PDB file of C-alpha atoms in Angstrom:
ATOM      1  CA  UNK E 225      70.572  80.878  92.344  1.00 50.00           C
ATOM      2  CA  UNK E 226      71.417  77.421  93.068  1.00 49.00           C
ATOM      3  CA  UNK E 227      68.338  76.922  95.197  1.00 51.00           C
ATOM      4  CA  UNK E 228      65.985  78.369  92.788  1.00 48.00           C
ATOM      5  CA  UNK E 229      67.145  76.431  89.562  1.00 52.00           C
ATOM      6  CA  UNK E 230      66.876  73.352  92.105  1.00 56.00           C
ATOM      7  CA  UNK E 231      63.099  73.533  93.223  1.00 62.00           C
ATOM      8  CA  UNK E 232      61.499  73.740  89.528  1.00 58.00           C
ATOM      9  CA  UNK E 233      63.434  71.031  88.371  1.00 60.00           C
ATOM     10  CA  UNK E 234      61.525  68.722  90.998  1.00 67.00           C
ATOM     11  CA  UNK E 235      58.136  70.503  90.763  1.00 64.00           C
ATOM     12  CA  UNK E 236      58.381  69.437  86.976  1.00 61.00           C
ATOM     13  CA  UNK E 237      59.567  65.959  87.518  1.00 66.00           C
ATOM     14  CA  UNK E 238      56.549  65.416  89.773  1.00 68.00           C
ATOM     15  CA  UNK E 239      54.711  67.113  87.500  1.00 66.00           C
ATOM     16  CA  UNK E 240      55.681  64.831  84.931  1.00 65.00           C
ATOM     17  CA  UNK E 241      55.144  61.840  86.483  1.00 69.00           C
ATOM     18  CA  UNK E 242      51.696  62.966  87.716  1.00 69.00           C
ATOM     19  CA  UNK E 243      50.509  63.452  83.997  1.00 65.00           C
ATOM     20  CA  UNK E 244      51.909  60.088  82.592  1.00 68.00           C
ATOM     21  CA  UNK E 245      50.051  58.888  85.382  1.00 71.00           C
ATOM     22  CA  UNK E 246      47.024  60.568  84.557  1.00 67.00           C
ATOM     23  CA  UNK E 247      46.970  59.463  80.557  1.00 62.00           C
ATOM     24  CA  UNK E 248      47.703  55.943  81.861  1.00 66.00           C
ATOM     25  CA  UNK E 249      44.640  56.160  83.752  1.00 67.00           C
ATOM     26  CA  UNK E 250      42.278  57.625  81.197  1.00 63.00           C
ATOM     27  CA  UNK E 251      43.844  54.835  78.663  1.00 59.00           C
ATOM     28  CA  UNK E 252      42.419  52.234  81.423  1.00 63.00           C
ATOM     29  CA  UNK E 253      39.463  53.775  82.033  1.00 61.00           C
ATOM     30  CA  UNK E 254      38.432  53.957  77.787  1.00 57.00           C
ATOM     31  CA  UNK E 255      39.422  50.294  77.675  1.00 59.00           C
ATOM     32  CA  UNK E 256      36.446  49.535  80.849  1.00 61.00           C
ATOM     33  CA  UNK E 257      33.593  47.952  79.437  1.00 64.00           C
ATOM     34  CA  UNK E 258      31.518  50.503  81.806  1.00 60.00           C
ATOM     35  CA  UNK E 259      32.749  53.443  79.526  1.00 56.00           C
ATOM     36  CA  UNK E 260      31.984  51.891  76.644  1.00 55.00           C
ATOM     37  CA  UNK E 261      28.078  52.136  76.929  1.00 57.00           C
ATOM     38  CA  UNK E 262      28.753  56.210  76.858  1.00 57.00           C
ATOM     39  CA  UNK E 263      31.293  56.194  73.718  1.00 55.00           C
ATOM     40  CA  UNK E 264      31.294  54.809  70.512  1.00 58.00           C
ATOM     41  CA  UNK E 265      35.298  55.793  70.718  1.00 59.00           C
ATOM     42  CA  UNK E 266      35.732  55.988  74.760  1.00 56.00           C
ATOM     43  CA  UNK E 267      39.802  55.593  74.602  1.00 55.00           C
ATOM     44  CA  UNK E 268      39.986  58.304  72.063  1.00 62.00           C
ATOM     45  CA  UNK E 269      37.543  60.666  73.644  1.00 56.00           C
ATOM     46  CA  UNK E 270      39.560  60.115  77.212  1.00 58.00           C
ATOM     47  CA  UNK E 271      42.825  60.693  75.737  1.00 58.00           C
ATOM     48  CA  UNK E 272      41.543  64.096  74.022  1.00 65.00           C
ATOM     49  CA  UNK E 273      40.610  65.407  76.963  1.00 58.00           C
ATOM     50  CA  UNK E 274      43.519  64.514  78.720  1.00 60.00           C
ATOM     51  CA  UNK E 275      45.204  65.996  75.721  1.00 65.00           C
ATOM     52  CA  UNK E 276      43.663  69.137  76.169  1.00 60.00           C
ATOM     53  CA  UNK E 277      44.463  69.435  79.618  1.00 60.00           C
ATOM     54  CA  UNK E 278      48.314  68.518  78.601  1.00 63.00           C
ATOM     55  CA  UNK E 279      48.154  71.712  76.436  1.00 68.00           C
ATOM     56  CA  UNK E 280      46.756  73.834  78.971  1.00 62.00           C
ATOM     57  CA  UNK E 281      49.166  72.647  81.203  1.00 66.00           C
ATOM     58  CA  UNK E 282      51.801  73.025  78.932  1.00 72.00           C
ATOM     59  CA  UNK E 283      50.398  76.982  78.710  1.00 67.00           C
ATOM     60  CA  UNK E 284      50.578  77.108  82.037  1.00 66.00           C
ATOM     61  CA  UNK E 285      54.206  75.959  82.157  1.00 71.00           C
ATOM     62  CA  UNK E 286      55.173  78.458  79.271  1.00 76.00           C
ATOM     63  CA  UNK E 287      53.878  81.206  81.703  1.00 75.00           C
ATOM     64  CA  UNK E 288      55.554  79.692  84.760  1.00 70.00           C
ATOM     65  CA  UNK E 289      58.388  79.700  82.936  1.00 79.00           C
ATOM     66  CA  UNK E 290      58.433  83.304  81.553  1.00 77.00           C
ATOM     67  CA  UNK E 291      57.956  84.147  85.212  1.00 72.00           C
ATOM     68  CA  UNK E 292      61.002  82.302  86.431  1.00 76.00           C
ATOM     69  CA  UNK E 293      62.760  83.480  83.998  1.00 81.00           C
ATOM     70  CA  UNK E 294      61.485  87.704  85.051  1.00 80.00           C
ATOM     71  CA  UNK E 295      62.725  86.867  88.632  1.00 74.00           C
ATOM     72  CA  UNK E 296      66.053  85.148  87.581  1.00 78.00           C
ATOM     73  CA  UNK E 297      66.930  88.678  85.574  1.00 77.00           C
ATOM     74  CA  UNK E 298      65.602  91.065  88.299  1.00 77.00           C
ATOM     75  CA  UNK E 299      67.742  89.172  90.830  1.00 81.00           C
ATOM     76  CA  UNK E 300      70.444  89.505  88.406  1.00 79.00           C
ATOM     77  CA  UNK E 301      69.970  93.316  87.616  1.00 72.00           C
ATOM     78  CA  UNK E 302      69.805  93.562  91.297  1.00 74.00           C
ATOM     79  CA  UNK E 303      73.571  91.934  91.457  1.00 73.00           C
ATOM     80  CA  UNK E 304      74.956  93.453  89.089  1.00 72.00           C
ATOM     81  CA  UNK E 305      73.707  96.901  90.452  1.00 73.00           C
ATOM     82  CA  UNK E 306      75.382  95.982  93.499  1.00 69.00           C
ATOM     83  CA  UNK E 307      78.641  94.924  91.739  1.00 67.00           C
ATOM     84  CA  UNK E 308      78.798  98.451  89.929  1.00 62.00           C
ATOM     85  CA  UNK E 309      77.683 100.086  92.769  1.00 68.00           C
ATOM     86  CA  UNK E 310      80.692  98.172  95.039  1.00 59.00           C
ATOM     87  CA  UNK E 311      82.993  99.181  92.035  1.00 63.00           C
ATOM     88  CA  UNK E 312      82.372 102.460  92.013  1.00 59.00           C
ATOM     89  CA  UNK E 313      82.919 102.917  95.532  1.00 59.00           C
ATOM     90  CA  UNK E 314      86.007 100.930  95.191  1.00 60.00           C
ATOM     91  CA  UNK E 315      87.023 103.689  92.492  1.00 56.00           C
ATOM     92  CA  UNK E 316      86.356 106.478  95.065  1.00 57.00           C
ATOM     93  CA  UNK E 317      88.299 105.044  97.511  1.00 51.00           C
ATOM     94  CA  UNK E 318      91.042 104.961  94.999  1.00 51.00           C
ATOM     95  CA  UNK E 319      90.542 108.590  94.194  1.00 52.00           C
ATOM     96  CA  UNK E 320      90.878 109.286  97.613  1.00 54.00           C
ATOM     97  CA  UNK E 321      93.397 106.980  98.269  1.00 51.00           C
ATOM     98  CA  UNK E 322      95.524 108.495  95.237  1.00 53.00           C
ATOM     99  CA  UNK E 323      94.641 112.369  96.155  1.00 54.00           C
ATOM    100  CA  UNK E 324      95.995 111.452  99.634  1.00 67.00           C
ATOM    101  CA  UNK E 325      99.386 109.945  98.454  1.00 71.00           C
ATOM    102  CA  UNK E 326      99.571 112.842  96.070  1.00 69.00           C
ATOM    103  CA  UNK E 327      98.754 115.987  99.132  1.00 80.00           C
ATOM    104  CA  UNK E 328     101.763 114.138 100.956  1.00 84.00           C
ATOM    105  CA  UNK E 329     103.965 114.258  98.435  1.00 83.00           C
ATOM    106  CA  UNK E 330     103.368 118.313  97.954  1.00 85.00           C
ATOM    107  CA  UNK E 331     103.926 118.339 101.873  1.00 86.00           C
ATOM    108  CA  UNK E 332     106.871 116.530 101.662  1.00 89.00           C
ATOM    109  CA  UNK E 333     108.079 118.460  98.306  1.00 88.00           C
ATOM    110  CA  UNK E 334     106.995 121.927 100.197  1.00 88.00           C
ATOM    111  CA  UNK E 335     109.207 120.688 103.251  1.00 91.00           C
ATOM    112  CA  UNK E 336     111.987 120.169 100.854  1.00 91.00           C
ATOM    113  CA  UNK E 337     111.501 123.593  99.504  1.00 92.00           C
ATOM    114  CA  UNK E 338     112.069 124.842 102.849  1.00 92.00           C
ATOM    115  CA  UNK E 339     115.128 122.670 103.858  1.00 94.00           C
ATOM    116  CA  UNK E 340     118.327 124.270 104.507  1.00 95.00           C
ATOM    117  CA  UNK E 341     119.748 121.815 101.232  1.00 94.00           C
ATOM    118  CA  UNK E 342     117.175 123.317  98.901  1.00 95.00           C
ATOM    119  CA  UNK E 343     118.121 127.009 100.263  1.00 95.00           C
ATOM    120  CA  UNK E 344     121.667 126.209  98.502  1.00 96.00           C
ATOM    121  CA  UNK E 345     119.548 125.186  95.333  1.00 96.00           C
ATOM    122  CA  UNK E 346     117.684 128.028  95.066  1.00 96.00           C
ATOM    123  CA  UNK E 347     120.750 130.804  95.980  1.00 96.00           C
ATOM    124  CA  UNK E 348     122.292 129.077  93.385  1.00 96.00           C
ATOM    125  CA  UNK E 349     119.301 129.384  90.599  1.00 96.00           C
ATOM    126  CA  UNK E 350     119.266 132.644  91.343  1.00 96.00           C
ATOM    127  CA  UNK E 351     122.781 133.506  90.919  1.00 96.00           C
ATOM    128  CA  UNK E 352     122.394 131.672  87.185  1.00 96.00           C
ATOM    129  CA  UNK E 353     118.950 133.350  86.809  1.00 96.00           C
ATOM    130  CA  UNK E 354     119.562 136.960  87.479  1.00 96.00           C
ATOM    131  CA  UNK E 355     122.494 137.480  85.277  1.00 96.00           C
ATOM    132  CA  UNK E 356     120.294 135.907  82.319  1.00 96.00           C
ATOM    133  CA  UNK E 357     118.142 139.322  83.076  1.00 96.00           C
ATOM    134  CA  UNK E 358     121.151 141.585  82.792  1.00 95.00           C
ATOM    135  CA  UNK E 359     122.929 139.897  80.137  1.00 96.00           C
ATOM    136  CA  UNK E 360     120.693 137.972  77.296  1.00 95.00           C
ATOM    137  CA  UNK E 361     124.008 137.317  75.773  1.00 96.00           C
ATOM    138  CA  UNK E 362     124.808 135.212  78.930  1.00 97.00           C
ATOM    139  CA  UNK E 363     120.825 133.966  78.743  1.00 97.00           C
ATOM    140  CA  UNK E 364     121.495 132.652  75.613  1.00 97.00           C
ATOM    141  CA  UNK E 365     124.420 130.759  76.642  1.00 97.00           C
ATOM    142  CA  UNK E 366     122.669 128.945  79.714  1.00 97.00           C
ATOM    143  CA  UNK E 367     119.827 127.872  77.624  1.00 97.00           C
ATOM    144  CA  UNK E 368     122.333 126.028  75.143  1.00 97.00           C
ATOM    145  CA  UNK E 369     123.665 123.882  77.838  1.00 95.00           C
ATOM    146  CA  UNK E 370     120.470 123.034  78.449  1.00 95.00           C
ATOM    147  CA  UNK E 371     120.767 120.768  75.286  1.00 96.00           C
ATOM    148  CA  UNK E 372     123.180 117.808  74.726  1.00 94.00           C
ATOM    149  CA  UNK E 373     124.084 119.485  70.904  1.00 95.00           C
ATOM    150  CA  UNK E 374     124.844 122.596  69.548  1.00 95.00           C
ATOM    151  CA  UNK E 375     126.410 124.301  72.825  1.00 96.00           C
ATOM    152  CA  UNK E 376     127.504 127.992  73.066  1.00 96.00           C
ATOM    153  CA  UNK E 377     130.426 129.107  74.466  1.00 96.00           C
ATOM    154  CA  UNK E 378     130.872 131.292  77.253  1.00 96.00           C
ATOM    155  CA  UNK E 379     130.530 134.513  76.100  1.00 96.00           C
ATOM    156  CA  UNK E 380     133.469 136.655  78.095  1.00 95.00           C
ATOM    157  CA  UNK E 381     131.775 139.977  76.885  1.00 95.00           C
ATOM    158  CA  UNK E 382     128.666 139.518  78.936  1.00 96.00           C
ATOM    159  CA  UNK E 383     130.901 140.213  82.517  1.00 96.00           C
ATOM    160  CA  UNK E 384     130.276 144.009  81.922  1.00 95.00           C
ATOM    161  CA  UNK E 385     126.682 143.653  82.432  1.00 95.00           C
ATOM    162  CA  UNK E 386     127.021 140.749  84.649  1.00 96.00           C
ATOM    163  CA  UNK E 387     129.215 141.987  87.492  1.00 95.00           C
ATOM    164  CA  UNK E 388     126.404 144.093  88.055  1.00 93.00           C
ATOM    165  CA  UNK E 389     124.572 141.651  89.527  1.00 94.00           C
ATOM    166  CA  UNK E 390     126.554 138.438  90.351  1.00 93.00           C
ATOM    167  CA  UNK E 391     128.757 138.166  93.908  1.00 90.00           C
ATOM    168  CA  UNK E 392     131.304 137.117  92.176  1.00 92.00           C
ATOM    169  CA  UNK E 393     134.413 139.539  92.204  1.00 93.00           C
ATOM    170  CA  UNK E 394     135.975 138.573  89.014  1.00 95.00           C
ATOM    171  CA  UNK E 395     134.690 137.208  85.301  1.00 95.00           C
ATOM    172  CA  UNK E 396     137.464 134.080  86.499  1.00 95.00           C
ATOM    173  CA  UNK E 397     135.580 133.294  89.794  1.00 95.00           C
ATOM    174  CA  UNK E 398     132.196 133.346  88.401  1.00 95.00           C
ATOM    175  CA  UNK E 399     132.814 130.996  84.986  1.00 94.00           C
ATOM    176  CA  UNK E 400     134.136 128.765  88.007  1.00 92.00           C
ATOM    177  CA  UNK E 401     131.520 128.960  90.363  1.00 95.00           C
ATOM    178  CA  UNK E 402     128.398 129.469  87.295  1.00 93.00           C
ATOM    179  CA  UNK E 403     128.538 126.202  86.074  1.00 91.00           C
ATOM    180  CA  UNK E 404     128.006 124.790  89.513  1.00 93.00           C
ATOM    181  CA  UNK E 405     124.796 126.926  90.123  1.00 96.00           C
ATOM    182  CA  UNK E 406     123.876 125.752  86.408  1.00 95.00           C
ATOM    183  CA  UNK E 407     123.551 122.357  88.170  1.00 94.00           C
ATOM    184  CA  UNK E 408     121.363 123.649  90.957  1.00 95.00           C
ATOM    185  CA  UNK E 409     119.398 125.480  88.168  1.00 96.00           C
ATOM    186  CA  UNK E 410     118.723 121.553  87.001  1.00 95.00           C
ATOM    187  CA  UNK E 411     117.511 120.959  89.936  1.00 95.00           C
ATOM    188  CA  UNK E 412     115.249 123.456  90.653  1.00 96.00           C
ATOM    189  CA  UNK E 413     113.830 123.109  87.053  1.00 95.00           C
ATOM    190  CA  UNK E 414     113.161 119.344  87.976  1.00 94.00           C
ATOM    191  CA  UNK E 415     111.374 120.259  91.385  1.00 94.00           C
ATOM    192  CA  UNK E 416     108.870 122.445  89.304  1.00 94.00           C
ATOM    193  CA  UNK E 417     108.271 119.245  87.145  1.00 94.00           C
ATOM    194  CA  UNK E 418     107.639 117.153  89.468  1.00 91.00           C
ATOM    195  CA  UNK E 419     105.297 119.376  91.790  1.00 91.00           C
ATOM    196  CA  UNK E 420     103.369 120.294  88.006  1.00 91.00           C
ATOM    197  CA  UNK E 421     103.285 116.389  88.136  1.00 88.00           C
ATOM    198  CA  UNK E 422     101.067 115.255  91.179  1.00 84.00           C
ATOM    199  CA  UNK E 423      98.045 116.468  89.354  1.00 68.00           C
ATOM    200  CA  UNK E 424      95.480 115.175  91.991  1.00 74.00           C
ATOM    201  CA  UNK E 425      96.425 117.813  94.638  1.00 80.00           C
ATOM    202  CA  UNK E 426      96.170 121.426  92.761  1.00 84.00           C
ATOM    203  CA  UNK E 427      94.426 122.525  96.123  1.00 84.00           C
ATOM    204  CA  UNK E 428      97.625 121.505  98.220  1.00 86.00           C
ATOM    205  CA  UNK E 429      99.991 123.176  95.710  1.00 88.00           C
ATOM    206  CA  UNK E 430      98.071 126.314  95.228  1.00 86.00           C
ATOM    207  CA  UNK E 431      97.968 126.696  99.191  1.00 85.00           C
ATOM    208  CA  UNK E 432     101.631 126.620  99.318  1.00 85.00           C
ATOM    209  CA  UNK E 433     103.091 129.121  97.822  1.00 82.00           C
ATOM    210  CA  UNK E 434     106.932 127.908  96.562  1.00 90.00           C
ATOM    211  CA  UNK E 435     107.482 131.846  95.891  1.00 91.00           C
ATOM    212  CA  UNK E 436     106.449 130.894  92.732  1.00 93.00           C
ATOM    213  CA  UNK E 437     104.890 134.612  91.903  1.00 92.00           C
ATOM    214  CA  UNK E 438     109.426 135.235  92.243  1.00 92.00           C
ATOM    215  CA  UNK E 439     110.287 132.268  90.038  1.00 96.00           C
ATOM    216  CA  UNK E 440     107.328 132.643  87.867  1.00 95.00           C
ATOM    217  CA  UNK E 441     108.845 135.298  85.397  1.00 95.00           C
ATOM    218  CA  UNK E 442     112.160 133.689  85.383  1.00 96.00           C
ATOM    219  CA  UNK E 443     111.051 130.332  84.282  1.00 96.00           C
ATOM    220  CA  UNK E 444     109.019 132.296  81.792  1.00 95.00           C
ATOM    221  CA  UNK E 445     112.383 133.612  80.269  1.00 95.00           C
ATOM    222  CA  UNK E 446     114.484 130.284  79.940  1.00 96.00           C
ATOM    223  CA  UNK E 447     111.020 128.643  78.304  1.00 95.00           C
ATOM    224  CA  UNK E 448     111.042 130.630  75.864  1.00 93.00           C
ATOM    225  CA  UNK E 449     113.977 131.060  74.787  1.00 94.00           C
ATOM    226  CA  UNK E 450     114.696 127.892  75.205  1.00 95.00           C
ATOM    227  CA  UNK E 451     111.949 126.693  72.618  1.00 94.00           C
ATOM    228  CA  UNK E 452     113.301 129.118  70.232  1.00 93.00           C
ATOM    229  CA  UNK E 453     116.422 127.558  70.125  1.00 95.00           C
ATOM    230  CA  UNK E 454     114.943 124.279  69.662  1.00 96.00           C
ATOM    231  CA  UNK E 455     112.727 125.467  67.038  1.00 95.00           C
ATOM    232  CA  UNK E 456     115.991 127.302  64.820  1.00 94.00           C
ATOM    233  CA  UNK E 457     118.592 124.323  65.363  1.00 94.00           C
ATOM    234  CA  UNK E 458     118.002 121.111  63.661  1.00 95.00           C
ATOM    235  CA  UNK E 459     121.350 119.656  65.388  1.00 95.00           C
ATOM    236  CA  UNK E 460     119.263 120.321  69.144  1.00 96.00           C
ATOM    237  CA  UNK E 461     116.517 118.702  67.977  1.00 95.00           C
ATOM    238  CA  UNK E 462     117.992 115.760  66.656  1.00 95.00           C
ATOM    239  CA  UNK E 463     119.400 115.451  70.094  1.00 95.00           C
ATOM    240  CA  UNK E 464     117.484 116.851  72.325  1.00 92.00           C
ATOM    241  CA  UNK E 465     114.650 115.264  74.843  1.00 91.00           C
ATOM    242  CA  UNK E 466     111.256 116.540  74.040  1.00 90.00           C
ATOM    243  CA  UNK E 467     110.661 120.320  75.555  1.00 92.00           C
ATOM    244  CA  UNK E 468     108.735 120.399  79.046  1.00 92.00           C
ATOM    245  CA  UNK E 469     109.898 123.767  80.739  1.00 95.00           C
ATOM    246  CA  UNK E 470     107.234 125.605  79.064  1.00 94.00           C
ATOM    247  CA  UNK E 471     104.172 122.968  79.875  1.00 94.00           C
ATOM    248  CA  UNK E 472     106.026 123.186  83.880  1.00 95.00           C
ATOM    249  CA  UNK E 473     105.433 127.286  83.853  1.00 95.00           C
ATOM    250  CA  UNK E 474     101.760 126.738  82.045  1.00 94.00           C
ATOM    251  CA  UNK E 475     100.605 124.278  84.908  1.00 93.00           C
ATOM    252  CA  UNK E 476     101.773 126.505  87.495  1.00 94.00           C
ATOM    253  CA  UNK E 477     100.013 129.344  85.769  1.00 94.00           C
ATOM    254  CA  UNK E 478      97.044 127.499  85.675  1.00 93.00           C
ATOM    255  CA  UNK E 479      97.329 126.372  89.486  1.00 92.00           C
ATOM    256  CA  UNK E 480      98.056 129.776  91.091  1.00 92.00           C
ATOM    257  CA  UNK E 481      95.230 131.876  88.584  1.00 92.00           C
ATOM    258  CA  UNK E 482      97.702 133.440  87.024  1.00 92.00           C
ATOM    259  CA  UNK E 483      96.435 135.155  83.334  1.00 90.00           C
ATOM    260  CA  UNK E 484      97.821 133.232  80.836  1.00 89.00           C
ATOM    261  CA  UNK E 485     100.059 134.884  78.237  1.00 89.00           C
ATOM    262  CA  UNK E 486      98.400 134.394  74.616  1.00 84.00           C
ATOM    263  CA  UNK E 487     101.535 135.781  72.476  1.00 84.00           C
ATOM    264  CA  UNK E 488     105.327 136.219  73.502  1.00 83.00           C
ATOM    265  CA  UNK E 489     104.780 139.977  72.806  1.00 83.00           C
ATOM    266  CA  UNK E 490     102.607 140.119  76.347  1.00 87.00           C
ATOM    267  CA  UNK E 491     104.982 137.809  78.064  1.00 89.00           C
ATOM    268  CA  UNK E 492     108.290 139.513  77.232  1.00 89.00           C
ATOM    269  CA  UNK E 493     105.980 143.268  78.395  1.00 90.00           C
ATOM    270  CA  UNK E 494     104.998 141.432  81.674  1.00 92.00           C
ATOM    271  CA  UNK E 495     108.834 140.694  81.864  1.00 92.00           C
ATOM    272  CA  UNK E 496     110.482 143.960  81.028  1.00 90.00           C
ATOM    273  CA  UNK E 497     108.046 146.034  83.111  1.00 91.00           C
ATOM    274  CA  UNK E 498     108.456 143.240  86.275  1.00 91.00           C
ATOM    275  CA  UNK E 499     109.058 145.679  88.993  1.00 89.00           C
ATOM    276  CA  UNK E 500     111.319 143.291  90.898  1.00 87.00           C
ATOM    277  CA  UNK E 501     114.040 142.669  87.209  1.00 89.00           C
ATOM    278  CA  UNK E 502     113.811 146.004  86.819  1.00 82.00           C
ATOM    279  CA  UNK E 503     116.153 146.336  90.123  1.00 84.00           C
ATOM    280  CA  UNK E 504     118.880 144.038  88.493  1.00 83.00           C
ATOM    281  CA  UNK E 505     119.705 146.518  85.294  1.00 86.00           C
ATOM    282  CA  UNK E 506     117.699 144.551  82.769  1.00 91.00           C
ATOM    283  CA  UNK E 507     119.718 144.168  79.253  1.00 92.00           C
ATOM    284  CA  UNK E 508     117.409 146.645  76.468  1.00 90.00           C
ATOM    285  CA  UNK E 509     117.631 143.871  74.313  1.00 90.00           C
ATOM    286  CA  UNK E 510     114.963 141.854  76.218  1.00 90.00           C
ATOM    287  CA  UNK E 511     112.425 145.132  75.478  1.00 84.00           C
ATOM    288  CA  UNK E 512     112.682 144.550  71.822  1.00 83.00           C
ATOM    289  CA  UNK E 513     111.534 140.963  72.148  1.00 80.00           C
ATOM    290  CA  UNK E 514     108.277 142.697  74.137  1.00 76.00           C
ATOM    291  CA  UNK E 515     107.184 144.243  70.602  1.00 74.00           C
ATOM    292  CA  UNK E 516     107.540 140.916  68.886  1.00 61.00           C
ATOM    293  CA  UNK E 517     103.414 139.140  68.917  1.00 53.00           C
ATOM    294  CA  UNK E 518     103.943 135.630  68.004  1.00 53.00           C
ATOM    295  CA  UNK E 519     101.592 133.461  69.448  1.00 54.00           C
ATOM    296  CA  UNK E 520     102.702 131.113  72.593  1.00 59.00           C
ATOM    297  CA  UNK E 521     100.981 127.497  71.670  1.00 55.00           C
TER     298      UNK E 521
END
């Protein structure tokens, strides 16, 4: 650019100087007694027709100038088409870059998910999980602690239907050895979140499974009632972090093709007809939610 602005600023300095030099000329040449024979007025009638060629020339440079001016913006278009064009590959890289970084962290979640720690989390969900299907009394009771306020207590009661299920051999050892598996049940819940999370990779999670299609309807069930008991207790929500668990279960949904549920009348029916909680003596009172068709937002 440098070069270009450089070589018109001579051509008009010489350009310049060649005209002065020219009027001077014609101004001598009207004052020659020679030119006077052929001109009542010869300075004046020099001058105008060196005037006239100024103005032509000064035409001329109006042109050359509009020209310059042409090829100054097409070499700029042509930059700053090869700016956006260097940005947006600089984007894509960054895309990829990002998509990468976010496929190795599902591989490194997924080999988590299969480490011999994470077994221990996921025995221990279960073992909080699967008495919430046999007792919603109990349900009920793990989704308060899920809040800071407004806590149930352990209902005793719910052993009955419990011992069922749990490997615990008395209502003493499990209350001891529940709240532990709550904690595991945190964890789990977290792992969801953050696999939901890396956004970029759907691809990678969807071709690992996490046996979500086992967690799925389980996850469904605290969600839920969770949000209920957010929604009825103005103490939890004064209290309480914003809700997530249901967004977590959506996402996966979403990722894996599962049909979404529209109301909570179709997700408690896909619940109480789930072949696999129908094995661990599912309490009735989960069936009367499934005629309930309240619309899941």
């Amino acid at each position: 650019m440098t070069a270009i602005h450089g070589r018109p600023a001579r051509s008009f300095a010489v350009l310049a100087l060649v005209l002065i030099g020219m009027w001077l000329a014609a101004l001598y040449l009207g004052l020659r007694p020679e030119v006077k024979a052929y001109s009542n007025q010869p300075v004046s009638d020099a001058l105008s027709g060196i005037n006239a060629l100024f103005a032509g020339i000064a035409v001329a440079g109006v042109i050359l100038t509009l020209f310059l001016q042409m090829h100054e913006a097409k070499i700029m278009g042509e930059e700053l088409e090869k700016t956006a064009q260097a940005n947006l590959e600089m984007v894509r890289a960054n895309v990829r870059m990002a998509t990468r970084a976010d496929e190795r962290a599902v591989l490194d979640l997924f080999q988590t998910y299969c480490s011999e720690y994470f077994q221990v989390v996921k025995d221990s969900s279960m073992s909080v999980l699967i008495p919430c299907v046999a007792s919603k009394d109990y349900c009920d009771f793990v989704v308060s602690r899920l809040f800071v306020a407004d806590q149930l207590l352990f209902p005793p009661g719910c052993w009955e239907k419990v011992s069922r299920v749990s490997r615990s051999r008395s209502l003493d050892e499990f209350v001891l050895q529940e709240q532990r598996d709550r904690y595991k049940l945190d964890e789990l819940i977290n792992f969801f979140t953050l696999l939901v999370g890396l956004s970029n990779s759907r691809e990678a999670i969807a071709r690992c499974d996490f046996s979500y299609s086992w967690w799925r309807p389980l996850l469904w069930m605290i969600a839920i009632q969770q949000e209920k008991r957010y929604a009825a207790s103005e103490t939890v929500r004064k209290y309480a972090t914003p809700l997530y668990l249901k967004a977590v279960v959506q996402g996966l949904d979403e990722i894996y093709g599962m049909a979404p549920f529209s109301t909570d009348g179709q997700l408690w029916d896909f619940f109480v007809n789930h072949p696999k909680l129908a094995s661990h003596g599912m309490d009735e009172r989960y069936r009367e939610l499934a005629i309930g068709r309240e619309t899941i937002t």
